[in-house]
Amino acid sequence: MFPNRGDAAELKDGDWQLSLLNLQDRILQRVARSRSLALSSTRLTAVLDRARSIRAIVFINTNASTAGRKRVRAYGPAISDAPDGELVWQTGSEASDGWEDIYPRERPTAQMQWRDPNFWTGRPDAESLVGSTQSIITIMPQLFFVSRFTVEFGDQSNDDGFLDLGRLFLAGQWQFSLNLKPGVELGFLARSTSARSLGGTLYHSRKRHPRTMRGSWDYLPEPEMLSQLYELFRQAGTDLEVFLVQRPDDVVNRQRLSWLGRMPELPPIARGVSPGRAAGSLTFEEIV
């Protein structure tokens, strides 16, 4: 997902003791913090600078509990009958009035033990979230032409007594016609350090391990390679943020396979590997 349209959006509504402007700060530790957990406090509206094609709205680095819920509504451009735009999409179902879990089921019941505290819900427990950046990820089924989002959170059982939201990412998509070739490498960048004392004892300094992904195409159509990958490299470079979504429809593994990152290298594109085809690769490193 790129580029981030959230930085040019007007953010308003709710009751926040730490400003909503922190959602537009690239330092993830700077968060917007609600004054309470009341529904009137944990809500916001994001008005885009103009109507744009959007596929995802993401809040990176949150303290939302595993019991939290959300309702996201997307509105189209203003028209005479709807000066604030017509509702074009919302989360959840009609029966739930748009509300859905922030953390969906991540493990099937058959893979869990009867006494596991999350046996019935399948949602992650709080302990399993420690040590990684948690995001509230909403991916719409297709691109929508959106001028405004309203977002509401219901997290009254949050032990912190407030809701923190980090970096806002609002973007369209760069989706290729062919999947990356088999063997996509998913890993971590080891940053912890170790030192051995004179007596032989090994001491460790534990650091966060950013996630990494590396994949490639052997025979992508050359016009697509130039209009998609070439342009992504040119526009994003190695410094701008890209939100990686490896499998948009995989709700179970969405937290594992989706993160805010950058491309640490821009490998050359190989043209003419066969008539009308080109080869290229992508490398992503998580921003923590």
PDB file of C-alpha atoms in Angstrom:
ATOM      1  CA  MET A   1       0.000   0.000   0.000  1.00  0.00           C
ATOM      2  CA  PHE A   2       1.493   3.332  -1.076  1.00  0.00           C
ATOM      3  CA  PRO A   3       1.521   6.339  -0.845  1.00  0.00           C
ATOM      4  CA  ASN A   4       0.128   7.334   2.551  1.00  0.00           C
ATOM      5  CA  ARG A   5      -2.793   9.734   2.081  1.00  0.00           C
ATOM      6  CA  GLY A   6      -3.294  10.046   5.840  1.00  0.00           C
ATOM      7  CA  ASP A   7      -0.643  12.744   6.230  1.00  0.00           C
ATOM      8  CA  ALA A   8      -2.712  15.220   4.199  1.00  0.00           C
ATOM      9  CA  ALA A   9      -6.004  14.358   5.918  1.00  0.00           C
ATOM     10  CA  GLU A  10      -7.850  16.545   8.415  1.00  0.00           C
ATOM     11  CA  LEU A  11      -8.309  14.616  11.683  1.00  0.00           C
ATOM     12  CA  LYS A  12     -11.064  15.563  14.102  1.00  0.00           C
ATOM     13  CA  ASP A  13     -13.754  14.384  16.564  1.00  0.00           C
ATOM     14  CA  GLY A  14     -13.451  12.273  19.694  1.00  0.00           C
ATOM     15  CA  ASP A  15     -11.764  13.365  22.921  1.00  0.00           C
ATOM     16  CA  TRP A  16      -7.987  12.912  22.856  1.00  0.00           C
ATOM     17  CA  GLN A  17      -5.567  13.945  25.591  1.00  0.00           C
ATOM     18  CA  LEU A  18      -2.655  13.334  23.211  1.00  0.00           C
ATOM     19  CA  SER A  19      -3.332  15.006  19.875  1.00  0.00           C
ATOM     20  CA  LEU A  20      -4.640  13.288  16.756  1.00  0.00           C
ATOM     21  CA  LEU A  21      -1.807  15.074  14.945  1.00  0.00           C
ATOM     22  CA  ASN A  22       0.481  12.370  16.351  1.00  0.00           C
ATOM     23  CA  LEU A  23      -1.163   9.993  13.870  1.00  0.00           C
ATOM     24  CA  GLN A  24       0.705  11.910  11.159  1.00  0.00           C
ATOM     25  CA  ASP A  25       4.116  11.559  12.836  1.00  0.00           C
ATOM     26  CA  ARG A  26       6.488   8.964  11.371  1.00  0.00           C
ATOM     27  CA  ILE A  27       7.835   8.118  14.837  1.00  0.00           C
ATOM     28  CA  LEU A  28       5.571   5.234  15.835  1.00  0.00           C
ATOM     29  CA  GLN A  29       5.996   5.820  19.566  1.00  0.00           C
ATOM     30  CA  ARG A  30       4.175   9.164  19.297  1.00  0.00           C
ATOM     31  CA  VAL A  31       0.533   8.240  19.684  1.00  0.00           C
ATOM     32  CA  ALA A  32      -2.896   9.798  19.971  1.00  0.00           C
ATOM     33  CA  ARG A  33      -4.338   8.890  23.393  1.00  0.00           C
ATOM     34  CA  SER A  34      -8.014   9.053  24.280  1.00  0.00           C
ATOM     35  CA  ARG A  35      -9.107  10.786  27.467  1.00  0.00           C
ATOM     36  CA  SER A  36     -11.279   7.815  28.414  1.00  0.00           C
ATOM     37  CA  LEU A  37     -12.712   4.613  26.969  1.00  0.00           C
ATOM     38  CA  ALA A  38     -16.146   6.111  26.364  1.00  0.00           C
ATOM     39  CA  LEU A  39     -17.388   5.672  22.796  1.00  0.00           C
ATOM     40  CA  SER A  40     -17.624   9.444  22.481  1.00  0.00           C
ATOM     41  CA  SER A  41     -13.892   9.667  23.256  1.00  0.00           C
ATOM     42  CA  THR A  42     -12.512   6.812  21.113  1.00  0.00           C
ATOM     43  CA  ARG A  43     -13.742   7.998  17.733  1.00  0.00           C
ATOM     44  CA  LEU A  44     -12.348  10.130  14.926  1.00  0.00           C
ATOM     45  CA  THR A  45     -13.040  11.407  11.445  1.00  0.00           C
ATOM     46  CA  ALA A  46     -10.398  11.553   8.712  1.00  0.00           C
ATOM     47  CA  VAL A  47     -11.248  13.940   5.872  1.00  0.00           C
ATOM     48  CA  LEU A  48      -8.955  13.452   2.871  1.00  0.00           C
ATOM     49  CA  ASP A  49      -7.540  16.433   0.995  1.00  0.00           C
ATOM     50  CA  ARG A  50      -9.710  15.275  -1.931  1.00  0.00           C
ATOM     51  CA  ALA A  51     -11.541  12.111  -2.908  1.00  0.00           C
ATOM     52  CA  ARG A  52      -9.037   9.338  -3.619  1.00  0.00           C
ATOM     53  CA  SER A  53      -8.956   5.632  -4.437  1.00  0.00           C
ATOM     54  CA  ILE A  54      -8.385   3.891  -1.096  1.00  0.00           C
ATOM     55  CA  ARG A  55      -8.151   0.197  -0.198  1.00  0.00           C
ATOM     56  CA  ALA A  56      -6.922   0.229   3.424  1.00  0.00           C
ATOM     57  CA  ILE A  57      -6.976   2.264   6.616  1.00  0.00           C
ATOM     58  CA  VAL A  58      -4.441   1.228   9.263  1.00  0.00           C
ATOM     59  CA  PHE A  59      -3.405   2.437  12.705  1.00  0.00           C
ATOM     60  CA  ILE A  60       0.121   1.222  13.501  1.00  0.00           C
ATOM     61  CA  ASN A  61       1.192   0.735  17.141  1.00  0.00           C
ATOM     62  CA  THR A  62      -1.868   0.459  19.344  1.00  0.00           C
ATOM     63  CA  ASN A  63      -2.661  -0.731  22.861  1.00  0.00           C
ATOM     64  CA  ALA A  64      -6.122  -1.967  21.865  1.00  0.00           C
ATOM     65  CA  SER A  65      -7.117  -5.026  23.877  1.00  0.00           C
ATOM     66  CA  THR A  66      -7.914  -8.353  22.259  1.00  0.00           C
ATOM     67  CA  ALA A  67     -11.575  -7.803  23.179  1.00  0.00           C
ATOM     68  CA  GLY A  68     -11.720  -4.469  21.332  1.00  0.00           C
ATOM     69  CA  ARG A  69     -14.119  -3.773  18.477  1.00  0.00           C
ATOM     70  CA  LYS A  70     -14.159  -1.242  15.657  1.00  0.00           C
ATOM     71  CA  ARG A  71     -16.535   0.292  13.164  1.00  0.00           C
ATOM     72  CA  VAL A  72     -15.110   1.940  10.060  1.00  0.00           C
ATOM     73  CA  ARG A  73     -17.267   3.747   7.518  1.00  0.00           C
ATOM     74  CA  ALA A  74     -16.108   5.134   4.176  1.00  0.00           C
ATOM     75  CA  TYR A  75     -17.906   7.960   2.379  1.00  0.00           C
ATOM     76  CA  GLY A  76     -17.669   8.995  -1.244  1.00  0.00           C
ATOM     77  CA  PRO A  77     -17.404  12.501  -2.740  1.00  0.00           C
ATOM     78  CA  ALA A  78     -19.991  15.136  -1.893  1.00  0.00           C
ATOM     79  CA  ILE A  79     -23.104  15.211  -4.083  1.00  0.00           C
ATOM     80  CA  SER A  80     -26.203  17.395  -4.038  1.00  0.00           C
ATOM     81  CA  ASP A  81     -28.252  14.845  -2.071  1.00  0.00           C
ATOM     82  CA  ALA A  82     -25.382  14.047   0.326  1.00  0.00           C
ATOM     83  CA  PRO A  83     -23.110  17.059   0.944  1.00  0.00           C
ATOM     84  CA  ASP A  84     -20.920  14.959   3.282  1.00  0.00           C
ATOM     85  CA  GLY A  85     -20.753  12.079   0.810  1.00  0.00           C
ATOM     86  CA  GLU A  86     -22.720   8.843   0.595  1.00  0.00           C
ATOM     87  CA  LEU A  87     -21.742   5.774   2.589  1.00  0.00           C
ATOM     88  CA  VAL A  88     -19.912   3.457   0.160  1.00  0.00           C
ATOM     89  CA  TRP A  89     -18.642   0.770   2.548  1.00  0.00           C
ATOM     90  CA  GLN A  90     -18.465  -0.197   6.211  1.00  0.00           C
ATOM     91  CA  THR A  91     -16.953  -2.938   8.311  1.00  0.00           C
ATOM     92  CA  GLY A  92     -18.903  -5.799   9.862  1.00  0.00           C
ATOM     93  CA  SER A  93     -22.354  -6.844   8.773  1.00  0.00           C
ATOM     94  CA  GLU A  94     -25.823  -5.397   8.757  1.00  0.00           C
ATOM     95  CA  ALA A  95     -26.666  -7.500  11.806  1.00  0.00           C
ATOM     96  CA  SER A  96     -23.717  -6.074  13.776  1.00  0.00           C
ATOM     97  CA  ASP A  97     -24.412  -2.519  12.573  1.00  0.00           C
ATOM     98  CA  GLY A  98     -20.872  -2.345  11.201  1.00  0.00           C
ATOM     99  CA  TRP A  99     -19.021  -3.459  14.346  1.00  0.00           C
ATOM    100  CA  GLU A 100     -16.349  -6.154  14.120  1.00  0.00           C
ATOM    101  CA  ASP A 101     -13.459  -7.484  16.226  1.00  0.00           C
ATOM    102  CA  ILE A 102     -10.150  -5.638  16.053  1.00  0.00           C
ATOM    103  CA  TYR A 103      -8.373  -8.984  16.447  1.00  0.00           C
ATOM    104  CA  PRO A 104     -10.100 -11.752  14.486  1.00  0.00           C
ATOM    105  CA  ARG A 105      -9.673 -15.454  15.198  1.00  0.00           C
ATOM    106  CA  GLU A 106      -6.021 -16.395  14.626  1.00  0.00           C
ATOM    107  CA  ARG A 107      -6.163 -20.119  15.388  1.00  0.00           C
ATOM    108  CA  PRO A 108      -8.861 -22.709  14.655  1.00  0.00           C
ATOM    109  CA  THR A 109     -10.428 -24.381  17.675  1.00  0.00           C
ATOM    110  CA  ALA A 110      -8.961 -27.767  16.670  1.00  0.00           C
ATOM    111  CA  GLN A 111      -5.448 -26.417  17.253  1.00  0.00           C
ATOM    112  CA  MET A 112      -6.178 -25.179  20.776  1.00  0.00           C
ATOM    113  CA  GLN A 113      -6.368 -26.802  24.197  1.00  0.00           C
ATOM    114  CA  TRP A 114      -9.648 -26.909  26.107  1.00  0.00           C
ATOM    115  CA  ARG A 115      -8.238 -24.863  28.997  1.00  0.00           C
ATOM    116  CA  ASP A 116      -6.748 -22.127  26.808  1.00  0.00           C
ATOM    117  CA  PRO A 117      -8.315 -18.825  27.909  1.00  0.00           C
ATOM    118  CA  ASN A 118      -9.084 -17.926  24.292  1.00  0.00           C
ATOM    119  CA  PHE A 119     -10.456 -21.358  23.357  1.00  0.00           C
ATOM    120  CA  TRP A 120     -13.866 -20.055  22.304  1.00  0.00           C
ATOM    121  CA  THR A 121     -12.790 -16.862  20.565  1.00  0.00           C
ATOM    122  CA  GLY A 122      -9.553 -17.966  18.915  1.00  0.00           C
ATOM    123  CA  ARG A 123      -8.294 -14.407  19.316  1.00  0.00           C
ATOM    124  CA  PRO A 124      -4.700 -13.871  20.487  1.00  0.00           C
ATOM    125  CA  ASP A 125      -4.180 -13.451  24.224  1.00  0.00           C
ATOM    126  CA  ALA A 126      -2.423 -10.390  25.611  1.00  0.00           C
ATOM    127  CA  GLU A 127       0.832 -12.283  26.312  1.00  0.00           C
ATOM    128  CA  SER A 128       1.211 -13.357  22.689  1.00  0.00           C
ATOM    129  CA  LEU A 129       1.126  -9.727  21.519  1.00  0.00           C
ATOM    130  CA  VAL A 130       4.103  -8.616  23.610  1.00  0.00           C
ATOM    131  CA  GLY A 131       7.237  -7.802  21.621  1.00  0.00           C
ATOM    132  CA  SER A 132       5.659  -6.927  18.275  1.00  0.00           C
ATOM    133  CA  THR A 133       4.017  -3.834  16.846  1.00  0.00           C
ATOM    134  CA  GLN A 134       0.260  -4.333  16.803  1.00  0.00           C
ATOM    135  CA  SER A 135      -1.832  -2.627  14.159  1.00  0.00           C
ATOM    136  CA  ILE A 136      -5.538  -2.092  13.633  1.00  0.00           C
ATOM    137  CA  ILE A 137      -5.852  -3.123  10.003  1.00  0.00           C
ATOM    138  CA  THR A 138      -8.949  -2.575   7.887  1.00  0.00           C
ATOM    139  CA  ILE A 139      -8.731  -3.735   4.276  1.00  0.00           C
ATOM    140  CA  MET A 140     -11.698  -3.050   2.032  1.00  0.00           C
ATOM    141  CA  PRO A 141     -12.663  -5.700  -0.558  1.00  0.00           C
ATOM    142  CA  GLN A 142     -11.742  -3.382  -3.440  1.00  0.00           C
ATOM    143  CA  LEU A 143     -10.655   0.162  -4.185  1.00  0.00           C
ATOM    144  CA  PHE A 144     -13.277   2.770  -3.262  1.00  0.00           C
ATOM    145  CA  PHE A 145     -13.295   6.440  -4.192  1.00  0.00           C
ATOM    146  CA  VAL A 146     -13.345   7.918  -0.677  1.00  0.00           C
ATOM    147  CA  SER A 147     -13.392  11.462   0.652  1.00  0.00           C
ATOM    148  CA  ARG A 148     -13.964  10.767   4.347  1.00  0.00           C
ATOM    149  CA  PHE A 149     -13.668   7.997   6.952  1.00  0.00           C
ATOM    150  CA  THR A 150     -15.351   7.767  10.335  1.00  0.00           C
ATOM    151  CA  VAL A 151     -13.735   5.358  12.791  1.00  0.00           C
ATOM    152  CA  GLU A 152     -15.161   4.237  16.150  1.00  0.00           C
ATOM    153  CA  PHE A 153     -13.589   1.950  18.738  1.00  0.00           C
ATOM    154  CA  GLY A 154     -15.313   0.028  21.509  1.00  0.00           C
ATOM    155  CA  ASP A 155     -12.678  -1.128  23.995  1.00  0.00           C
ATOM    156  CA  GLN A 156     -14.198  -0.554  27.423  1.00  0.00           C
ATOM    157  CA  SER A 157     -12.361  -3.539  28.942  1.00  0.00           C
ATOM    158  CA  ASN A 158      -8.896  -2.117  28.132  1.00  0.00           C
ATOM    159  CA  ASP A 159      -6.864  -2.327  31.363  1.00  0.00           C
ATOM    160  CA  ASP A 160      -4.926   0.852  30.513  1.00  0.00           C
ATOM    161  CA  GLY A 161      -8.041   2.988  30.833  1.00  0.00           C
ATOM    162  CA  PHE A 162      -7.344   4.714  27.502  1.00  0.00           C
ATOM    163  CA  LEU A 163      -6.813   3.878  23.835  1.00  0.00           C
ATOM    164  CA  ASP A 164      -3.538   4.606  22.067  1.00  0.00           C
ATOM    165  CA  LEU A 165      -3.381   4.908  18.278  1.00  0.00           C
ATOM    166  CA  GLY A 166      -0.100   5.290  16.402  1.00  0.00           C
ATOM    167  CA  ARG A 167       0.717   6.113  12.791  1.00  0.00           C
ATOM    168  CA  LEU A 168      -2.265   6.446  10.451  1.00  0.00           C
ATOM    169  CA  PHE A 169      -1.838   4.901   7.012  1.00  0.00           C
ATOM    170  CA  LEU A 170      -4.488   5.529   4.347  1.00  0.00           C
ATOM    171  CA  ALA A 171      -3.612   4.197   0.925  1.00  0.00           C
ATOM    172  CA  GLY A 172      -4.605   2.605  -2.326  1.00  0.00           C
ATOM    173  CA  GLN A 173      -2.776  -0.443  -3.601  1.00  0.00           C
ATOM    174  CA  TRP A 174       0.026  -1.661  -5.818  1.00  0.00           C
ATOM    175  CA  GLN A 175      -1.147  -5.157  -6.711  1.00  0.00           C
ATOM    176  CA  PHE A 176       0.560  -7.233  -9.372  1.00  0.00           C
ATOM    177  CA  SER A 177      -1.178  -9.579 -11.810  1.00  0.00           C
ATOM    178  CA  LEU A 178       1.118 -12.486 -10.887  1.00  0.00           C
ATOM    179  CA  ASN A 179       2.096 -13.748  -7.464  1.00  0.00           C
ATOM    180  CA  LEU A 180       5.711 -13.718  -6.365  1.00  0.00           C
ATOM    181  CA  LYS A 181       7.387 -16.960  -7.370  1.00  0.00           C
ATOM    182  CA  PRO A 182       7.339 -19.796  -4.788  1.00  0.00           C
ATOM    183  CA  GLY A 183       9.842 -19.499  -1.979  1.00  0.00           C
ATOM    184  CA  VAL A 184       9.046 -16.005  -0.643  1.00  0.00           C
ATOM    185  CA  GLU A 185      11.390 -15.473   2.305  1.00  0.00           C
ATOM    186  CA  LEU A 186       9.794 -14.248   5.531  1.00  0.00           C
ATOM    187  CA  GLY A 187      12.108 -13.630   8.468  1.00  0.00           C
ATOM    188  CA  PHE A 188      13.461 -11.272  11.093  1.00  0.00           C
ATOM    189  CA  LEU A 189      16.384  -8.875  11.258  1.00  0.00           C
ATOM    190  CA  ALA A 190      18.373 -10.026  14.298  1.00  0.00           C
ATOM    191  CA  ARG A 191      19.328  -6.924  16.302  1.00  0.00           C
ATOM    192  CA  SER A 192      19.980  -8.384  19.755  1.00  0.00           C
ATOM    193  CA  THR A 193      23.629  -8.335  20.804  1.00  0.00           C
ATOM    194  CA  SER A 194      25.660 -10.683  22.984  1.00  0.00           C
ATOM    195  CA  ALA A 195      28.943 -10.293  24.858  1.00  0.00           C
ATOM    196  CA  ARG A 196      30.969 -12.793  26.871  1.00  0.00           C
ATOM    197  CA  SER A 197      32.598 -11.794  30.146  1.00  0.00           C
ATOM    198  CA  LEU A 198      36.183 -12.663  31.080  1.00  0.00           C
ATOM    199  CA  GLY A 199      34.777 -15.461  33.193  1.00  0.00           C
ATOM    200  CA  GLY A 200      32.942 -16.928  30.217  1.00  0.00           C
ATOM    201  CA  THR A 201      29.386 -15.880  31.074  1.00  0.00           C
ATOM    202  CA  LEU A 202      27.370 -14.810  28.068  1.00  0.00           C
ATOM    203  CA  TYR A 203      25.256 -11.658  28.471  1.00  0.00           C
ATOM    204  CA  HIS A 204      22.543 -10.573  26.070  1.00  0.00           C
ATOM    205  CA  SER A 205      20.983  -7.244  25.186  1.00  0.00           C
ATOM    206  CA  ARG A 206      17.595  -8.037  23.706  1.00  0.00           C
ATOM    207  CA  LYS A 207      16.275  -5.763  20.954  1.00  0.00           C
ATOM    208  CA  ARG A 208      13.159  -5.756  18.807  1.00  0.00           C
ATOM    209  CA  HIS A 209      13.540  -7.913  15.694  1.00  0.00           C
ATOM    210  CA  PRO A 210      11.981  -6.174  12.652  1.00  0.00           C
ATOM    211  CA  ARG A 211      10.255  -8.488  10.205  1.00  0.00           C
ATOM    212  CA  THR A 212      11.654  -8.885   6.703  1.00  0.00           C
ATOM    213  CA  MET A 213      10.303 -10.173   3.409  1.00  0.00           C
ATOM    214  CA  ARG A 214      12.073 -10.966   0.145  1.00  0.00           C
ATOM    215  CA  GLY A 215      10.451 -12.205  -3.049  1.00  0.00           C
ATOM    216  CA  SER A 216      10.809 -12.012  -6.802  1.00  0.00           C
ATOM    217  CA  TRP A 217       9.158 -12.480 -10.183  1.00  0.00           C
ATOM    218  CA  ASP A 218      10.788 -14.256 -13.123  1.00  0.00           C
ATOM    219  CA  TYR A 219       8.310 -13.490 -15.903  1.00  0.00           C
ATOM    220  CA  LEU A 220       6.169 -10.460 -15.096  1.00  0.00           C
ATOM    221  CA  PRO A 221       4.808  -8.634 -18.191  1.00  0.00           C
ATOM    222  CA  GLU A 222       7.306  -5.875 -18.959  1.00  0.00           C
ATOM    223  CA  PRO A 223       4.706  -3.060 -19.241  1.00  0.00           C
ATOM    224  CA  GLU A 224       3.454  -3.980 -15.766  1.00  0.00           C
ATOM    225  CA  MET A 225       6.977  -4.220 -14.375  1.00  0.00           C
ATOM    226  CA  LEU A 226       7.717  -0.702 -15.608  1.00  0.00           C
ATOM    227  CA  SER A 227       4.404   0.870 -14.571  1.00  0.00           C
ATOM    228  CA  GLN A 228       4.255  -0.882 -11.190  1.00  0.00           C
ATOM    229  CA  LEU A 229       7.583  -2.017  -9.738  1.00  0.00           C
ATOM    230  CA  TYR A 230       9.715   0.609 -11.487  1.00  0.00           C
ATOM    231  CA  GLU A 231       7.356   3.382 -10.350  1.00  0.00           C
ATOM    232  CA  LEU A 232       7.174   2.009  -6.801  1.00  0.00           C
ATOM    233  CA  PHE A 233      10.975   2.066  -6.607  1.00  0.00           C
ATOM    234  CA  ARG A 234      11.133   5.563  -8.085  1.00  0.00           C
ATOM    235  CA  GLN A 235       8.459   7.082  -5.879  1.00  0.00           C
ATOM    236  CA  ALA A 236       9.076   5.331  -2.547  1.00  0.00           C
ATOM    237  CA  GLY A 237      12.855   4.945  -2.712  1.00  0.00           C
ATOM    238  CA  THR A 238      14.488   3.473   0.370  1.00  0.00           C
ATOM    239  CA  ASP A 239      13.131   6.057   2.804  1.00  0.00           C
ATOM    240  CA  LEU A 240       9.361   6.398   2.357  1.00  0.00           C
ATOM    241  CA  GLU A 241       6.921   4.157   4.186  1.00  0.00           C
ATOM    242  CA  VAL A 242       5.102   1.323   2.453  1.00  0.00           C
ATOM    243  CA  PHE A 243       2.472  -0.795   4.188  1.00  0.00           C
ATOM    244  CA  LEU A 244       3.004  -4.392   3.118  1.00  0.00           C
ATOM    245  CA  VAL A 245      -0.010  -6.707   2.858  1.00  0.00           C
ATOM    246  CA  GLN A 246       1.089 -10.110   1.630  1.00  0.00           C
ATOM    247  CA  ARG A 247      -2.324 -11.802   1.575  1.00  0.00           C
ATOM    248  CA  PRO A 248      -5.265  -9.372   1.687  1.00  0.00           C
ATOM    249  CA  ASP A 249      -7.840 -12.147   2.147  1.00  0.00           C
ATOM    250  CA  ASP A 250      -5.953 -14.033   4.886  1.00  0.00           C
ATOM    251  CA  VAL A 251      -7.676 -12.558   7.946  1.00  0.00           C
ATOM    252  CA  VAL A 252      -6.227 -15.210  10.282  1.00  0.00           C
ATOM    253  CA  ASN A 253      -2.596 -14.249   9.538  1.00  0.00           C
ATOM    254  CA  ARG A 254      -3.174 -10.564   8.803  1.00  0.00           C
ATOM    255  CA  GLN A 255      -1.187  -9.354  11.850  1.00  0.00           C
ATOM    256  CA  ARG A 256       1.704 -11.683  10.980  1.00  0.00           C
ATOM    257  CA  LEU A 257       1.906 -10.888   7.268  1.00  0.00           C
ATOM    258  CA  SER A 258       1.114  -7.145   7.223  1.00  0.00           C
ATOM    259  CA  TRP A 259       3.338  -4.387   8.553  1.00  0.00           C
ATOM    260  CA  LEU A 260       4.675  -0.885   7.986  1.00  0.00           C
ATOM    261  CA  GLY A 261       8.068  -1.004   6.328  1.00  0.00           C
ATOM    262  CA  ARG A 262      10.466   0.384   3.801  1.00  0.00           C
ATOM    263  CA  MET A 263      12.492  -1.057   0.950  1.00  0.00           C
ATOM    264  CA  PRO A 264      16.147  -1.123   2.112  1.00  0.00           C
ATOM    265  CA  GLU A 265      17.378  -1.828  -1.418  1.00  0.00           C
ATOM    266  CA  LEU A 266      16.167  -1.196  -4.960  1.00  0.00           C
ATOM    267  CA  PRO A 267      17.435  -4.111  -7.049  1.00  0.00           C
ATOM    268  CA  PRO A 268      17.688  -3.628 -10.833  1.00  0.00           C
ATOM    269  CA  ILE A 269      14.894  -4.840 -13.084  1.00  0.00           C
ATOM    270  CA  ALA A 270      15.953  -7.395 -15.688  1.00  0.00           C
ATOM    271  CA  ARG A 271      14.209  -6.632 -18.992  1.00  0.00           C
ATOM    272  CA  GLY A 272      13.809  -9.024 -21.883  1.00  0.00           C
ATOM    273  CA  VAL A 273      14.211 -12.302 -19.964  1.00  0.00           C
ATOM    274  CA  SER A 274      11.774 -13.567 -22.604  1.00  0.00           C
ATOM    275  CA  PRO A 275       9.711 -11.685 -25.222  1.00  0.00           C
ATOM    276  CA  GLY A 276       7.620  -9.072 -23.434  1.00  0.00           C
ATOM    277  CA  ARG A 277       8.656 -10.269 -19.983  1.00  0.00           C
ATOM    278  CA  ALA A 278      10.873  -8.908 -17.212  1.00  0.00           C
ATOM    279  CA  ALA A 279      12.244 -10.104 -13.876  1.00  0.00           C
ATOM    280  CA  GLY A 280      12.442  -8.187 -10.622  1.00  0.00           C
ATOM    281  CA  SER A 281      12.466  -8.551  -6.860  1.00  0.00           C
ATOM    282  CA  LEU A 282      11.248  -6.829  -3.697  1.00  0.00           C
ATOM    283  CA  THR A 283      12.758  -6.566  -0.233  1.00  0.00           C
ATOM    284  CA  PHE A 284      10.910  -5.119   2.763  1.00  0.00           C
ATOM    285  CA  GLU A 285      12.101  -4.340   6.273  1.00  0.00           C
ATOM    286  CA  GLU A 286       9.685  -3.497   9.074  1.00  0.00           C
ATOM    287  CA  ILE A 287       9.794  -0.064  10.713  1.00  0.00           C
ATOM    288  CA  VAL A 288       9.644  -0.351  14.510  1.00  0.00           C
TER     289      VAL A 288
END
